[in-house]
Short mmCIF file of C-alpha atoms in Angstrom, two decimals:
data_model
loop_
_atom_site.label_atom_id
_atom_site.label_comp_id
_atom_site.label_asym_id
_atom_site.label_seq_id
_atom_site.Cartn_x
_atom_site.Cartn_y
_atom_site.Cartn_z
CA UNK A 1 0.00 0.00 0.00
CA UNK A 2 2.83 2.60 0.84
CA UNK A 3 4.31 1.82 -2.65
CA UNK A 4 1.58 2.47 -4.35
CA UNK A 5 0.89 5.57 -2.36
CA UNK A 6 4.32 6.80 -3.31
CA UNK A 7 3.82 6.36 -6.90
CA UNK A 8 0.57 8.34 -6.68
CA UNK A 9 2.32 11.01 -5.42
CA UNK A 10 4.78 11.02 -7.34
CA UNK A 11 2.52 10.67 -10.68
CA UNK A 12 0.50 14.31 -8.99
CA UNK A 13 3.75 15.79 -8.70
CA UNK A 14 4.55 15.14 -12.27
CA UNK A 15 1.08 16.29 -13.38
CA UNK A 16 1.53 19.66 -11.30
CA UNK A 17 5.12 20.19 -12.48
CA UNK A 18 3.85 19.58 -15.93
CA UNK A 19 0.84 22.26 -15.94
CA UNK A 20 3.01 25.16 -16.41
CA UNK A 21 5.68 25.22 -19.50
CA UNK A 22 8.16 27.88 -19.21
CA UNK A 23 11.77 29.02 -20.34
CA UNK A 24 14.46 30.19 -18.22
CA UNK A 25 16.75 32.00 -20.16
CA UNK A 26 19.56 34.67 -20.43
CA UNK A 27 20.94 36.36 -23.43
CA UNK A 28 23.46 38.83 -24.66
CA UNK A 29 21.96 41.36 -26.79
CA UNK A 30 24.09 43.89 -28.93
CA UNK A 31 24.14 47.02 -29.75
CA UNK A 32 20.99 47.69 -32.44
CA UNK A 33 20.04 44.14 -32.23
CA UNK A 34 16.55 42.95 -32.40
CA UNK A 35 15.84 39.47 -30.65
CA UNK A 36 12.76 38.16 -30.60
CA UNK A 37 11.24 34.85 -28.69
CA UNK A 38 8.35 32.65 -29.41
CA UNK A 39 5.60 30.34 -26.87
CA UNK A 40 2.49 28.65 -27.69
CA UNK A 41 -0.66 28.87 -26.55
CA UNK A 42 -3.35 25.54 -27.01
CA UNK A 43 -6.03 27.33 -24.96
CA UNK A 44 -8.32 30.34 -24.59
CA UNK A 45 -7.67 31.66 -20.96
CA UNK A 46 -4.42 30.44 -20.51
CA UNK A 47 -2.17 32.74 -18.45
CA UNK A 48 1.25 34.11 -19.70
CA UNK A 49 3.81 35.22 -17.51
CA UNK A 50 6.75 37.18 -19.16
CA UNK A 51 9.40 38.46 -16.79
CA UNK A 52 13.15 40.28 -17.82
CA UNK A 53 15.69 41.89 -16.31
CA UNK A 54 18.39 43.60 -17.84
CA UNK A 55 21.44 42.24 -15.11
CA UNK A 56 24.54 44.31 -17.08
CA UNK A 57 25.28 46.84 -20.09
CA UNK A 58 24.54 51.00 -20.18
CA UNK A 59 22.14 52.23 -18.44
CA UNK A 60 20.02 48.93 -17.41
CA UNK A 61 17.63 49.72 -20.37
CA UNK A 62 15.92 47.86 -22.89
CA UNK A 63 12.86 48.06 -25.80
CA UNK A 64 9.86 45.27 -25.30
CA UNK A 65 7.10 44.21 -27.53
CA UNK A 66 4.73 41.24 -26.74
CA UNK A 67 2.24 40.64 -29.52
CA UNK A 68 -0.16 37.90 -30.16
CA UNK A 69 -0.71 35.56 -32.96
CA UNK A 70 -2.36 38.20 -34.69
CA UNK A 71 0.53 40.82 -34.66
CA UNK A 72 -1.60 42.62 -32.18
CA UNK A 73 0.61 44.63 -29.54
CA UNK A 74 -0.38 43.36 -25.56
CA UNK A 75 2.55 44.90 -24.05
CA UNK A 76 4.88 47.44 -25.00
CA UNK A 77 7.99 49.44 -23.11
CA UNK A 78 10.87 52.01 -23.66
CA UNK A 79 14.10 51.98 -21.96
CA UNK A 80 13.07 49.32 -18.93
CA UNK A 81 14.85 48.05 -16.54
CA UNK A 82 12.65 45.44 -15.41
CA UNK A 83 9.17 44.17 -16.15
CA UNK A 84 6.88 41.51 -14.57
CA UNK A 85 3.86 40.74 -16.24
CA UNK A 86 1.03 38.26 -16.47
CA UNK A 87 -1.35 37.91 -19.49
CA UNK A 88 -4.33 35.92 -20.26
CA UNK A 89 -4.50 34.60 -23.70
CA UNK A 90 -7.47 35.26 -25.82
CA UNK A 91 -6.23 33.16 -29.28
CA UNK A 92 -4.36 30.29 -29.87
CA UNK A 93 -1.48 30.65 -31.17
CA UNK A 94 1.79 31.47 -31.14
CA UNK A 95 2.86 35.00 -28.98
CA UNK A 96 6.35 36.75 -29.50
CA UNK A 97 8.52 38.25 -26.91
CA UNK A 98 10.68 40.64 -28.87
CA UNK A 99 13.92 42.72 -27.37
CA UNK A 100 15.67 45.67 -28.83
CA UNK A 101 18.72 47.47 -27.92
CA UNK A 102 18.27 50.70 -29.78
CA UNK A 103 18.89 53.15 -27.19
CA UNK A 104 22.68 51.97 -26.53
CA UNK A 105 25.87 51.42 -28.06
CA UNK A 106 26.59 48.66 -25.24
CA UNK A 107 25.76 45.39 -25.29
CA UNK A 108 23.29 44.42 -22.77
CA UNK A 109 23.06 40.90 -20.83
CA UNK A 110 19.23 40.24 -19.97
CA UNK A 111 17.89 37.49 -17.99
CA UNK A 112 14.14 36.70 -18.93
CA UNK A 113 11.18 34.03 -17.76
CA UNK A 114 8.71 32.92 -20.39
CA UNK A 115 5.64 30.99 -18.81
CA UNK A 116 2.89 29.28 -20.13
CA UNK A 117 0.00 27.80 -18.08
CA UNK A 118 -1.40 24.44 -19.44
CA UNK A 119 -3.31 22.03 -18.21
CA UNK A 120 -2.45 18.02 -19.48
CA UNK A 121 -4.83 15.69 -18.43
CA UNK A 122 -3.36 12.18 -17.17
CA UNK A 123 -5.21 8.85 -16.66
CA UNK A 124 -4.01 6.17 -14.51
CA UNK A 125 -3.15 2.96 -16.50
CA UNK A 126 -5.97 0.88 -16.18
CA UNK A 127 -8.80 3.92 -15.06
CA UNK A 128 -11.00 6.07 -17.31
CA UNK A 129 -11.20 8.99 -14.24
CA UNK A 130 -8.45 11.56 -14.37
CA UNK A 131 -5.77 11.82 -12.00
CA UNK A 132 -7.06 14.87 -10.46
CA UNK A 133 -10.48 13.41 -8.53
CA UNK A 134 -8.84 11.60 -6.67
CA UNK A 135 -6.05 13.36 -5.22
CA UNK A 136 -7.40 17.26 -5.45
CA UNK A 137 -6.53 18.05 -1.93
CA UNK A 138 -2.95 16.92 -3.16
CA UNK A 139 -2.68 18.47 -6.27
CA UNK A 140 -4.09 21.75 -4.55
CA UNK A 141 -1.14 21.66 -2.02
CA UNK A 142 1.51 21.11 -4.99
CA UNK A 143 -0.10 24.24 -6.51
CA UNK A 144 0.22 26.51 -3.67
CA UNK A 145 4.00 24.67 -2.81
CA UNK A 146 4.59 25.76 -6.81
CA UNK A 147 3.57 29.29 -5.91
CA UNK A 148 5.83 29.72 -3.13
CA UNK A 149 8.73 28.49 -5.23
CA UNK A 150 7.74 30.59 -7.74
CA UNK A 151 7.63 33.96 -5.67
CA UNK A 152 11.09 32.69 -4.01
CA UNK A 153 12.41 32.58 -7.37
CA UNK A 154 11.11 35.94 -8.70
CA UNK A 155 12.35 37.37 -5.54
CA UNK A 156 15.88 35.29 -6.01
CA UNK A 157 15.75 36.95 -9.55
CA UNK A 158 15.20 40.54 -7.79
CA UNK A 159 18.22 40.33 -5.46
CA UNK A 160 20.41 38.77 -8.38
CA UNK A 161 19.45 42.22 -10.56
CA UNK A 162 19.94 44.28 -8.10
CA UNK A 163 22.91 43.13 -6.90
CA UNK A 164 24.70 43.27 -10.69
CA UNK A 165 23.11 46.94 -10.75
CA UNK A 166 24.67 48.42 -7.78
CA UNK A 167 27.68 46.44 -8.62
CA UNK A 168 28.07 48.13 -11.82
CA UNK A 169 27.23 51.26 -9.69
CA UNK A 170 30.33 50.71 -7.59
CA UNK A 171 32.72 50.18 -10.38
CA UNK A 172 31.53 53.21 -12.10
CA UNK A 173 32.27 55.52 -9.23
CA UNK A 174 35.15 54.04 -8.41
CA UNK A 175 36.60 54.72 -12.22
CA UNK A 176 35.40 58.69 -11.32
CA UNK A 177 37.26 58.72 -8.78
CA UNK A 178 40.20 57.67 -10.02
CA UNK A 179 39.98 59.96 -12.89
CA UNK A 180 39.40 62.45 -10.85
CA UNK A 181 42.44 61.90 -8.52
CA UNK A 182 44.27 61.71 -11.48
CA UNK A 183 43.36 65.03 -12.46
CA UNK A 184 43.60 67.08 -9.54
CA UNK A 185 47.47 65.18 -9.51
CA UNK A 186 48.11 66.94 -12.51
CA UNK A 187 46.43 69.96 -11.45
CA UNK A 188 48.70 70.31 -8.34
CA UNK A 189 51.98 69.25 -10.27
CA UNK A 190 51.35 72.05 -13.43
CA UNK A 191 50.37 74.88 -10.38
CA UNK A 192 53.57 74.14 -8.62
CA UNK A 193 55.53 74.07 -11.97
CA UNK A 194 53.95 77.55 -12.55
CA UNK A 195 54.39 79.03 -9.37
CA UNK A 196 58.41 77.65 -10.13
CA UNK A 197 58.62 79.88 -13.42
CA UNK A 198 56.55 82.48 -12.15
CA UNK A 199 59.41 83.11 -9.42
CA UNK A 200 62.05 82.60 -11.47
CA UNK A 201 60.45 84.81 -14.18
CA UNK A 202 60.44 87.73 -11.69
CA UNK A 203 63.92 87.36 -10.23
CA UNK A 204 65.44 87.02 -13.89
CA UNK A 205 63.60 90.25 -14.25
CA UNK A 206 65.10 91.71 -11.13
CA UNK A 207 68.32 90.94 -11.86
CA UNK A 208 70.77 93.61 -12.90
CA UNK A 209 74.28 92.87 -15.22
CA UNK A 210 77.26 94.98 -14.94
CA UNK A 211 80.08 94.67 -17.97
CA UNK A 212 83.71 95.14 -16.44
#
């Protein structure tokens, strides 16, 4: 009996795990590129979650565009940072997730989440009744456990941007200063060489020569 308990869990695990199809992903995009990425939808309703984050490059800014199958524009953005979203789809098809990097001459790494709910439906070898009648209570904790991992990861995702932003922050002021101590160096060094010629401009001048 525990056996077979085990393997129903494990076959409602499987079912939840499978109910969502997403993509991870992180690309380099370069200057005046254009990158676009595509998911399918099978069903009216569905929701779409789209999340990026731009972790390095300029001024942590990027160009979106998510359309539907139809070319129609859902979402849209200029110069963004960051962007979570969730969208319910109204056609079946397949919806783009498009990228540009117009507005800088530096090539930006950006770290993106593409999610797509589904819903599979599984029959036990030998049953006609889905999976999910019999072990709802069970499937209904996965769900929520699948939320919670999925808010710890989003909130993973946060940290891990803003940590590569103020990172990038640090580096930058720390080449200002040292620019800047470089120059006021050179500032000091060319007043005292002045001040040097300066004096020995006006004792030259002061200076009177007597032929014997």
């Amino acid at each position: 009996m525990r056996a077979g308990r085990v393997q129903a869990t494990l076959a409602v695990l499987l079912v939840s795990a499978s109910q969502a199809a997403g993509s991870a992903l992180t690309a380099i995009l370069a200057s005046s590129e254009r990158s676009c990425y595509y998911a399918d939808v099978d069903k009216v309703g569905e929701k779409i979650g789209f999340y990026f984050a731009v972790q390095s490059g300029g001024s942590f800014e990027i160009d979106y565009v998510v359309m539907d199958p139809d070319d129609k524009v859902l979402l849209d953005g200029e110069k963004e940072a960051q962007g979570d979203y969730i969208l319910t789809a109204n056609k079946i098809g397949e919806y783009s997730f498009c990228f540009e990097n117009d507005a800088s001459m530096s090539d930006k790494l950006l770290d993106f989440d593409i999610m797509v709910e589904s819903e599979p439906r599984r029959v036990l070898s030998g049953q006609q009744q889905p999976l999910k009648e019999h072990t709802s209570t069970l499937e209904e904790s996965s769900y929520k456990i699948n939320g919670l991992l999925s808010s710890i990861a989003r909130t993973q995702k946060y940290f891990h941007t803003r940590h590569h932003r103020n990172y990038s922050t640090v580096l930058s002021t720390q080449s200002r200063i040292f620019w800047f101590t470089v120059l006021e160096c050179s500032v000091i060094v060319g007043m005292a060489l002045l001040q040097v010629w300066i004096l020995k401009t006006f004792f030259a001048k002061g200076t009177k020569r007597f032929k014997v």
